C-alpha cells in the first residue's frame, strides 16, 4: 500500500522507501496548508490568559516566546497575560508526555502552544549513506512524530480542559550552511551535516498544518518564512546563517522572524496609535488608540499632548536592519502621526524636549511612522520593557535547566529527594549532557516555588514599566 503525504511528490512505499523530495513543491504545499490552518483559531491573547509554550530547546532558550511577550506587554499594556516557558532541550513530542502534569497542567493554562519536531525527525538517520535501514528510520520518524504529536495533544486536552491550542511547525535545519563560527571545542552531532533533514522537517510541518486545520486550531508555519529568507540571503552571502553553527538553533534574527510570523497569524492589532492633527483648525482629525489634548499654535508650528494607549514594540538588535524588509513597522508597529495644514517648509518634531526628526510639510501631511525612531521617549520606554523581560527570560531559562535535570533522570531515581539524587549521580558517575544541570538543580530546586513567586512579582514591575505616559509634542518650522 502506498501512503501519500500532503505533498504529492513525497511518498513512502509500504512505509519503507523515501523517494527523493523536491523542496520547492513542499514549500508551495506548506503555503496552501498554512492558509487553511490559519483560518481557524486566530485570535490575540486576552487579559487574564495563561499561555504555556510547550516545546524543545528552541523554546527552552525562550527567545521567540520572549519577543511575543514583549509585543503583548507594549501593545496591550492593560492586559495581564502570563507567559510560561515549558521547553526542555532534547525533548520530543513523545518525551513531552510525561511532563504534562508538571509543565502544563500545573499552570491551568488558557492556551498551549506546541512546538516539537527538531528532535523527532531523527537527525541521525540523515547522512550520505543510503542503506535501507536509514530509509526505514526516516519513514518511522515521520510516522512516530505524527502519532506522538496527536497523542501529546490529546493528553494535554485532558489535563488542561480549558486550554485552546496553537500548533507551530518545526523550524529549519540548515543543511546548506557553510559554518564559519564553529568553536574549536565543537564535537559530536553538531559538527555533522545531516543532509535531507530540512526537507524531512518541511514534511513534518505539513502534518502540523493539516492537523491544525482538522482540529480547528491555529496552525502557524514557521518553516517557510525562515527557509525563504535564508535562501534569499544565501544567494549573495554564502556564509549567512539564521541558526547557530549547529544548524539547528535559530539566533536572534531567526527568533524575531518566528515571533513576527506568530503575531501576524494571531491577527494582533498592528496600531500603536494613529493621530491626525489639523494645524489650521487646531483640531484633532483622528485619535486611534490615543487621547490628544492641548492643541495650540506656537511660533512657527503647533504643539499638542498625546496619551497613547500602547507603546511601540521593541526589536532585537539582530533584527533591526531587516524590519523594513519584513514589513514589521507596517504590519505590526504602526505609530502614526499626521499633521495637515502646515505652511510649506521643513519642520522639526520634538517629544518631551527630545528632537525626534525632520520632515517636509507634505510628508507630515501624508503621515509618518515613529515606531522605530530611537529618539522617541516611547522607544526608550519600550526598551526598558524589553530589557526587564530579558532578565526574566534568563531566570526562566535557568529554571528550565532545573526541569531538564528532573525530566532526564525521573524514573531512574527519586529526583524530588535532591540529596539522594546528588548522591546517585555521583555513584553512577553520570557525565552526559543533562548531568551538568544537576548541581544547579540540587542547590536551587528547594527554592523553586519561591523563585516562581519572585518571577510573578517581577512581571508586575514590567506592567508598571509598560504603562503609557502623557507626552508633549512640538512641531516647529526650521529656518530656511
Coordinates of C-alpha atoms in Angstrom, one line a residue:
X1 CA 0.0 0.0 0.0
X2 CA 1.4 3.4 -0.9
X3 CA 1.0 6.2 1.6
X4 CA 1.0 9.8 0.3
X5 CA 1.7 12.8 2.4
X6 CA 0.4 16.4 2.0
X7 CA 2.9 16.9 -0.8
X8 CA 2.3 14.9 -3.9
X9 CA 6.0 14.5 -4.6
X10 CA 6.7 12.8 -1.3
X11 CA 5.6 9.3 -0.5
X12 CA 6.6 6.2 1.3
X13 CA 6.0 2.9 -0.5
X14 CA 4.8 0.3 2.1
X15 CA 6.1 2.7 4.7
X16 CA 9.7 1.8 3.8
X17 CA 11.2 3.8 1.0
X18 CA 11.5 7.5 1.0
X19 CA 11.6 8.9 -2.6
X20 CA 13.6 12.0 -3.4
X21 CA 11.6 15.1 -2.4
X22 CA 11.6 18.4 -4.2
X23 CA 11.7 21.2 -1.6
X24 CA 10.2 23.9 -3.7
X25 CA 7.0 21.9 -4.2
X26 CA 6.9 21.1 -0.5
X27 CA 7.2 24.8 0.3
X28 CA 4.3 25.6 -2.0
X29 CA 2.2 22.9 -0.3
X30 CA 3.1 24.4 3.1
X31 CA 1.8 27.8 1.9
X32 CA -1.6 26.3 0.9
X33 CA -1.8 24.4 4.2
X34 CA -0.8 27.4 6.2
X35 CA -3.7 29.4 4.7
X36 CA -6.1 26.6 5.6
X37 CA -4.8 26.2 9.1
X38 CA -4.6 30.0 9.7
X39 CA -8.3 30.4 9.1
X40 CA -9.1 28.6 12.3
X41 CA -8.5 29.8 15.9
X42 CA -6.8 33.1 15.0
X43 CA -7.3 35.5 17.9
X44 CA -5.0 37.5 20.2
X45 CA -4.4 36.6 23.8
X46 CA -6.7 38.3 26.3
X47 CA -6.5 39.8 29.7
X48 CA -6.1 37.0 32.3
X49 CA -4.8 34.4 29.9
X50 CA -2.0 32.0 30.8
X51 CA 0.0 30.8 27.8
X52 CA 2.2 27.8 28.1
X53 CA 4.9 27.3 25.4
X54 CA 5.4 23.6 25.3
X55 CA 8.5 22.5 23.3
X56 CA 12.1 21.6 23.0
X57 CA 15.4 23.5 23.2
X58 CA 14.2 26.2 20.7
X59 CA 11.5 27.1 23.3
X60 CA 13.8 26.3 26.3
X61 CA 16.1 29.2 25.1
X62 CA 13.0 31.3 25.2
X63 CA 13.8 34.0 22.6
X64 CA 10.8 33.8 20.3
X65 CA 8.4 33.4 23.1
X66 CA 10.0 36.4 24.9
X67 CA 9.6 38.5 21.8
X68 CA 6.0 37.6 21.7
X69 CA 5.7 38.6 25.3
X70 CA 7.5 41.9 24.5
X71 CA 4.8 42.7 21.9
X72 CA 1.9 42.0 24.3
X73 CA 3.4 43.9 27.2
X74 CA 3.8 47.0 25.0
X75 CA 0.8 46.7 22.6
X76 CA -1.7 45.7 25.3
X77 CA -0.3 47.1 28.5
X78 CA -3.6 46.9 30.3
X79 CA -3.7 43.1 29.7
X80 CA -2.1 40.9 32.4
X81 CA -1.1 37.8 30.5
X82 CA 1.2 35.1 32.0
X83 CA 3.7 33.6 29.6
X84 CA 5.2 30.3 30.7
X85 CA 8.3 28.7 29.2
X86 CA 7.8 24.9 29.3
X87 CA 10.5 23.9 26.8
X88 CA 13.2 21.4 27.5
X89 CA 16.3 20.9 25.3
X90 CA 16.5 17.5 23.7
X91 CA 12.8 16.7 24.2
X92 CA 10.3 15.4 21.6
X93 CA 6.6 15.0 21.2
X94 CA 6.9 11.5 22.7
X95 CA 9.1 12.6 25.6
X96 CA 6.9 15.6 26.5
X97 CA 4.0 13.4 27.5
X98 CA 5.5 12.6 30.9
X99 CA 6.0 16.3 31.5
X100 CA 2.4 17.3 31.1
X101 CA 1.4 17.3 34.8
X102 CA 4.3 19.5 35.9
X103 CA 4.9 21.7 32.8
X104 CA 1.4 22.2 31.6
X105 CA -1.4 21.2 33.9
X106 CA 0.3 22.9 36.9
X107 CA -0.4 26.3 35.3
X108 CA -4.1 25.7 34.4
X109 CA -3.4 27.4 31.0
X110 CA -6.0 29.0 28.8
X111 CA -3.6 28.5 25.8
X112 CA -1.0 25.9 25.0
X113 CA 1.5 26.5 22.1
X114 CA 3.0 23.2 20.8
X115 CA 6.4 23.3 19.2
X116 CA 8.1 20.0 18.6
X117 CA 9.8 18.3 15.7
X118 CA 13.5 19.1 15.7
X119 CA 14.3 16.1 17.9
X120 CA 11.5 13.9 16.5
X121 CA 13.0 13.9 13.0
X122 CA 15.8 11.5 13.9
X123 CA 18.6 13.7 12.5
X124 CA 21.0 10.7 12.8
X125 CA 19.1 9.0 10.0
X126 CA 20.3 11.6 7.6
X127 CA 23.8 11.1 6.2
X128 CA 25.5 10.3 2.9
X129 CA 24.6 6.7 3.3
X130 CA 21.5 5.2 1.5
X131 CA 21.2 2.0 3.4
X132 CA 17.7 0.7 3.7
X133 CA 17.9 0.8 7.5
X134 CA 18.3 4.6 7.3
X135 CA 15.4 4.9 4.9
X136 CA 13.2 2.9 7.4
X137 CA 14.4 5.1 10.2
X138 CA 13.4 8.2 8.3
X139 CA 9.9 6.9 7.5
X140 CA 9.5 5.7 11.0
X141 CA 10.5 9.0 12.4
X142 CA 7.8 10.8 10.4
X143 CA 5.1 8.2 11.4
X144 CA 6.1 8.4 15.0
X145 CA 6.0 12.2 15.0
X146 CA 2.5 12.3 13.6
X147 CA 1.3 9.7 16.1
X148 CA 3.1 11.2 19.1
X149 CA 2.0 14.8 18.3
X150 CA -1.6 13.6 18.1
X151 CA -1.1 11.8 21.4
X152 CA 0.5 14.6 23.3
X153 CA -2.2 17.0 22.2
X154 CA -4.9 14.6 23.4
X155 CA -3.2 14.2 26.8
X156 CA -2.8 18.0 27.2
X157 CA -6.5 18.4 26.3
X158 CA -7.4 16.0 29.1
X159 CA -5.0 17.6 31.6
X160 CA -5.8 21.3 30.7
X161 CA -9.5 21.2 29.7
X162 CA -10.0 25.0 29.3
X163 CA -6.9 25.5 27.1
X164 CA -7.1 26.4 23.4
X165 CA -4.2 25.2 21.2
X166 CA -1.8 26.7 18.7
X167 CA 0.5 24.4 16.7
X168 CA 3.8 25.7 15.4
X169 CA 5.6 23.8 12.6
X170 CA 9.2 22.8 13.1
X171 CA 11.8 25.3 12.1
X172 CA 14.6 24.7 9.6
X173 CA 17.7 22.6 9.8
X174 CA 20.3 24.4 7.7
X175 CA 21.9 21.6 5.7
X176 CA 23.3 24.1 3.1
X177 CA 25.3 26.1 5.5
X178 CA 29.0 26.8 5.5
X179 CA 29.6 27.4 9.2
X180 CA 32.3 29.9 10.0
X181 CA 31.7 30.3 13.7
X182 CA 32.2 26.7 14.9
X183 CA 34.1 26.8 18.2
X184 CA 37.3 24.7 18.3
X185 CA 35.8 22.6 21.1
X186 CA 32.8 21.5 19.0
X187 CA 32.4 17.7 18.8
X188 CA 29.6 15.2 18.2
X189 CA 26.3 15.5 16.3
X190 CA 26.5 19.3 15.8
X191 CA 29.7 19.1 13.7
X192 CA 28.0 16.7 11.1
X193 CA 25.9 18.0 8.2
X194 CA 22.8 15.8 8.1
X195 CA 21.7 16.5 4.5
X196 CA 18.0 16.0 3.8
X197 CA 16.9 16.7 7.3
X198 CA 15.5 20.1 6.5
X199 CA 13.2 18.6 3.8
X200 CA 12.0 16.0 6.3
X201 CA 11.2 18.8 8.7
X202 CA 9.1 20.5 6.0
X203 CA 7.2 17.3 5.6
X204 CA 6.5 17.3 9.4
X205 CA 5.4 20.9 9.1
X206 CA 2.8 19.8 6.6
X207 CA 1.4 17.4 9.1
X208 CA 1.2 20.1 11.8
X209 CA -0.7 22.4 9.5
X210 CA -3.0 19.6 8.4
X211 CA -3.7 18.7 12.0
X212 CA -4.4 22.3 12.9
X213 CA -7.0 22.5 10.1
X214 CA -8.6 19.3 11.2
X215 CA -8.7 20.3 14.9
X216 CA -10.0 23.8 14.2
X217 CA -6.8 25.2 15.9
X218 CA -4.4 27.9 14.8
X219 CA -1.5 26.4 12.8
X220 CA 1.5 28.6 12.2
X221 CA 4.1 27.9 9.5
X222 CA 7.5 28.9 10.9
X223 CA 9.4 26.8 8.4
X224 CA 8.6 28.6 5.2
X225 CA 9.4 32.2 6.2
X226 CA 12.7 31.1 7.7
X227 CA 13.7 28.9 4.7
X228 CA 12.7 31.6 2.2
X229 CA 14.6 34.3 4.0
X230 CA 17.6 32.0 4.4
X231 CA 17.7 31.2 0.7
X232 CA 17.3 34.9 -0.3
X233 CA 20.3 35.9 1.8
X234 CA 22.3 32.8 0.9
X235 CA 22.2 33.7 -2.8
X236 CA 24.5 36.6 -2.2
X237 CA 26.0 35.8 1.1
X238 CA 27.2 32.1 1.1
X239 CA 28.2 32.1 4.7
X240 CA 25.0 33.7 6.1
X241 CA 23.2 31.7 8.7
X242 CA 19.9 32.1 10.6
X243 CA 21.0 29.4 13.1
X244 CA 24.0 28.9 15.2
X245 CA 26.8 26.8 13.9
X246 CA 25.0 23.7 14.9
X247 CA 22.5 24.3 12.1
X248 CA 19.6 23.7 14.5
X249 CA 19.0 26.6 16.8
X250 CA 17.8 29.9 15.4
X251 CA 19.6 33.0 16.7
X252 CA 18.2 36.5 17.4
X253 CA 17.1 37.3 13.8
X254 CA 15.6 33.8 13.3
X255 CA 13.6 34.0 16.6
X256 CA 12.4 37.5 15.6
X257 CA 11.1 36.2 12.3
X258 CA 9.3 33.4 14.3
X259 CA 7.7 35.9 16.7
X260 CA 6.6 38.2 13.9
X261 CA 5.1 35.3 12.0
X262 CA 3.3 34.2 15.1
X263 CA 1.8 37.6 15.9
X264 CA 0.6 38.2 12.3
X265 CA -1.1 34.8 12.3
X266 CA -2.9 35.7 15.5
X267 CA -4.3 38.8 13.9
X268 CA -2.9 41.2 16.6
X269 CA -3.6 44.9 16.3
X270 CA -0.9 46.5 14.2
X271 CA -1.6 50.0 15.5
X272 CA 0.3 51.5 18.4
X273 CA -1.5 54.8 17.8
X274 CA -2.8 56.8 14.9
X275 CA -3.0 60.6 15.5
X276 CA -4.0 63.2 12.9
X277 CA -4.0 66.9 13.6
X278 CA -5.3 69.8 11.5
X279 CA -2.8 72.6 12.1
X280 CA -5.0 75.3 10.6
X281 CA -8.1 74.4 12.5
X282 CA -6.2 73.4 15.7
X283 CA -8.3 70.3 15.8
X284 CA -7.9 66.5 16.1
X285 CA -8.9 64.7 12.9
X286 CA -8.1 61.2 14.2
X287 CA -7.0 59.7 17.6
X288 CA -7.0 55.9 17.2
X289 CA -5.7 54.3 20.4
X290 CA -4.7 57.6 21.9
X291 CA -6.0 60.7 23.6
X292 CA -5.0 64.1 22.2
X293 CA -5.2 67.3 24.2
X294 CA -3.9 70.9 24.5
X295 CA -3.7 71.5 20.7
X296 CA -2.3 75.0 20.3
X297 CA -0.5 77.2 17.8
X298 CA 3.1 78.1 18.6
X299 CA 5.5 80.4 16.8
X300 CA 6.3 78.6 13.5
X301 CA 4.2 75.5 14.2
X302 CA 1.9 73.6 16.5
X303 CA 2.0 71.9 20.0
X304 CA -0.2 69.2 21.5
X305 CA -0.1 66.4 24.0
X306 CA -0.7 62.7 23.4
X307 CA -1.5 59.9 25.8
X308 CA -1.1 56.7 23.8
X309 CA -2.7 53.5 25.0
X310 CA 0.3 51.4 23.8
X311 CA 4.0 51.6 23.2
X312 CA 5.9 50.7 20.1
X313 CA 7.1 47.1 20.1
X314 CA 10.9 46.8 20.8
X315 CA 13.0 44.8 18.4
X316 CA 16.1 42.7 19.0
X317 CA 19.3 44.4 17.7
X318 CA 20.0 41.5 15.4
X319 CA 16.6 42.1 13.6
X320 CA 16.7 45.9 13.4
X321 CA 18.4 46.0 10.0
X322 CA 15.7 43.9 8.3
X323 CA 12.5 45.3 9.8
X324 CA 11.7 47.2 6.6
X325 CA 12.3 44.1 4.5
X326 CA 9.7 42.1 6.6
X327 CA 7.3 45.0 6.7
X328 CA 7.4 44.9 10.5
X329 CA 6.6 48.5 11.1
X330 CA 3.7 48.5 8.6
X331 CA 2.2 45.2 9.7
X332 CA 2.9 45.2 13.4
X333 CA 4.2 48.5 14.6
X334 CA 2.2 51.5 13.3
X335 CA 2.8 54.6 15.5
X336 CA 1.4 57.1 13.0
X337 CA 1.4 60.9 13.2
X338 CA -0.2 63.1 10.5
X339 CA -0.3 66.9 10.6
X340 CA -2.1 68.7 7.8
X341 CA -2.4 72.4 7.2
X342 CA 1.2 73.4 7.8
X343 CA 2.8 76.0 5.6
X344 CA 5.4 74.6 3.1
X345 CA 8.8 74.1 4.5
X346 CA 10.7 71.6 6.8
X347 CA 9.7 71.0 10.3
X348 CA 11.4 69.5 13.4
X349 CA 9.4 67.2 15.7
X350 CA 10.4 67.1 19.4
X351 CA 8.7 65.0 22.1
X352 CA 9.2 65.8 25.7
X353 CA 12.0 68.1 24.6
X354 CA 13.8 65.4 22.7
X355 CA 14.5 66.1 19.0
X356 CA 13.0 63.2 17.0
X357 CA 13.4 64.1 13.4
X358 CA 12.7 66.5 10.5
X359 CA 10.1 66.2 7.7
X360 CA 8.7 68.4 5.0
X361 CA 5.2 69.7 5.4
X362 CA 3.8 67.4 2.8
X363 CA 5.5 64.4 4.4
X364 CA 3.9 65.2 7.7
X365 CA 0.5 65.6 6.0
X366 CA 0.9 62.2 4.5
X367 CA 1.8 60.6 7.8
X368 CA 5.0 59.3 9.4
X369 CA 5.6 56.1 11.3
X370 CA 7.5 57.0 14.5
X371 CA 7.7 53.5 16.0
X372 CA 11.3 52.8 15.1
X373 CA 12.7 56.2 15.9
X374 CA 15.2 55.6 18.7
X375 CA 15.0 59.3 19.6
X376 CA 11.3 58.9 20.8
X377 CA 10.9 58.8 24.5
X378 CA 8.4 56.0 23.9
X379 CA 11.1 54.0 22.2
X380 CA 13.3 54.3 25.3
X381 CA 10.4 53.3 27.5
X382 CA 9.7 50.2 25.4
X383 CA 13.4 49.2 25.6
X384 CA 13.1 49.2 29.3
X385 CA 10.3 46.7 29.0
X386 CA 12.4 44.7 26.6
X387 CA 15.4 44.7 29.0
X388 CA 13.2 43.7 32.0
X389 CA 11.6 40.9 30.1
X390 CA 15.1 39.7 29.0
X391 CA 16.2 39.5 32.7
X392 CA 13.1 37.4 33.4
X393 CA 13.7 35.2 30.4
X394 CA 17.1 34.4 31.6
X395 CA 15.7 33.4 35.0
X396 CA 13.1 31.3 33.3
X397 CA 15.8 29.6 31.2
X398 CA 17.8 28.7 34.3
X399 CA 14.6 27.2 35.8
X400 CA 14.1 25.2 32.7
X401 CA 17.6 23.8 33.2
X402 CA 16.4 22.5 36.6
X403 CA 13.4 20.9 34.9
X404 CA 15.7 19.3 32.4
X405 CA 17.5 17.5 35.2
X406 CA 14.2 16.3 36.5
X407 CA 13.0 15.2 33.1
X408 CA 16.2 13.4 32.2
X409 CA 16.5 11.4 35.4
X410 CA 13.0 10.9 36.7
X411 CA 12.1 7.2 36.6
X412 CA 15.7 6.3 37.2
X413 CA 16.0 7.8 40.7
X414 CA 14.0 9.9 43.1
X415 CA 14.6 13.4 41.7
X416 CA 12.4 15.0 44.5
X417 CA 14.9 13.9 47.2
X418 CA 17.7 16.3 46.0
X419 CA 20.3 15.0 48.4
X420 CA 19.7 11.4 47.4
X421 CA 19.6 12.5 43.7
X422 CA 23.0 14.1 44.0
X423 CA 24.5 11.0 45.7
X424 CA 23.0 8.8 43.0
X425 CA 24.6 10.9 40.2
X426 CA 28.0 10.7 41.9
X427 CA 27.8 7.0 42.5
X428 CA 26.7 6.4 38.9
X429 CA 29.4 8.6 37.5
X430 CA 26.9 10.3 35.3
X431 CA 28.7 12.8 32.9
X432 CA 26.3 13.2 30.0
X433 CA 24.6 16.3 28.7
X434 CA 22.0 16.6 31.4
X435 CA 24.4 15.8 34.2
X436 CA 25.7 19.4 34.0
X437 CA 22.3 20.6 35.2
X438 CA 22.3 18.5 38.3
X439 CA 24.5 20.7 40.6
X440 CA 22.2 23.7 40.0
X441 CA 19.1 21.6 40.5
X442 CA 20.4 20.3 43.8
X443 CA 21.3 23.8 45.0
X444 CA 18.2 25.7 43.9
X445 CA 15.3 23.3 43.5
X446 CA 14.3 23.6 47.1
X447 CA 13.6 27.3 46.4
X448 CA 11.8 26.7 43.1
X449 CA 8.4 27.9 44.3
X450 CA 9.9 30.9 45.9
X451 CA 11.7 31.8 42.6
X452 CA 8.5 31.3 40.7
X453 CA 6.7 33.8 43.0
X454 CA 9.6 36.2 42.5
X455 CA 9.2 36.0 38.8
X456 CA 5.5 36.9 39.1
X457 CA 6.4 39.9 41.2
X458 CA 8.9 40.9 38.6
X459 CA 6.2 40.8 36.0
X460 CA 4.2 43.3 38.0
X461 CA 7.2 45.6 37.6
X462 CA 7.1 45.1 33.8
X463 CA 3.4 46.1 33.7
X464 CA 4.4 49.3 35.5
X465 CA 7.2 50.0 33.1
X466 CA 4.9 49.5 30.1
X467 CA 2.2 51.9 31.4
X468 CA 1.9 54.7 28.8
X469 CA 2.7 58.3 29.8
X470 CA 1.4 61.7 28.6
X471 CA 3.8 63.0 26.1
X472 CA 4.2 66.6 24.8
X473 CA 4.8 67.2 21.1
X474 CA 6.1 70.3 19.4
X475 CA 6.4 70.7 15.6
X476 CA 8.3 73.8 14.6
X477 CA 9.3 75.1 11.2
X478 CA 13.1 75.1 10.5
X479 CA 14.7 78.3 9.4
X480 CA 15.4 78.5 5.7

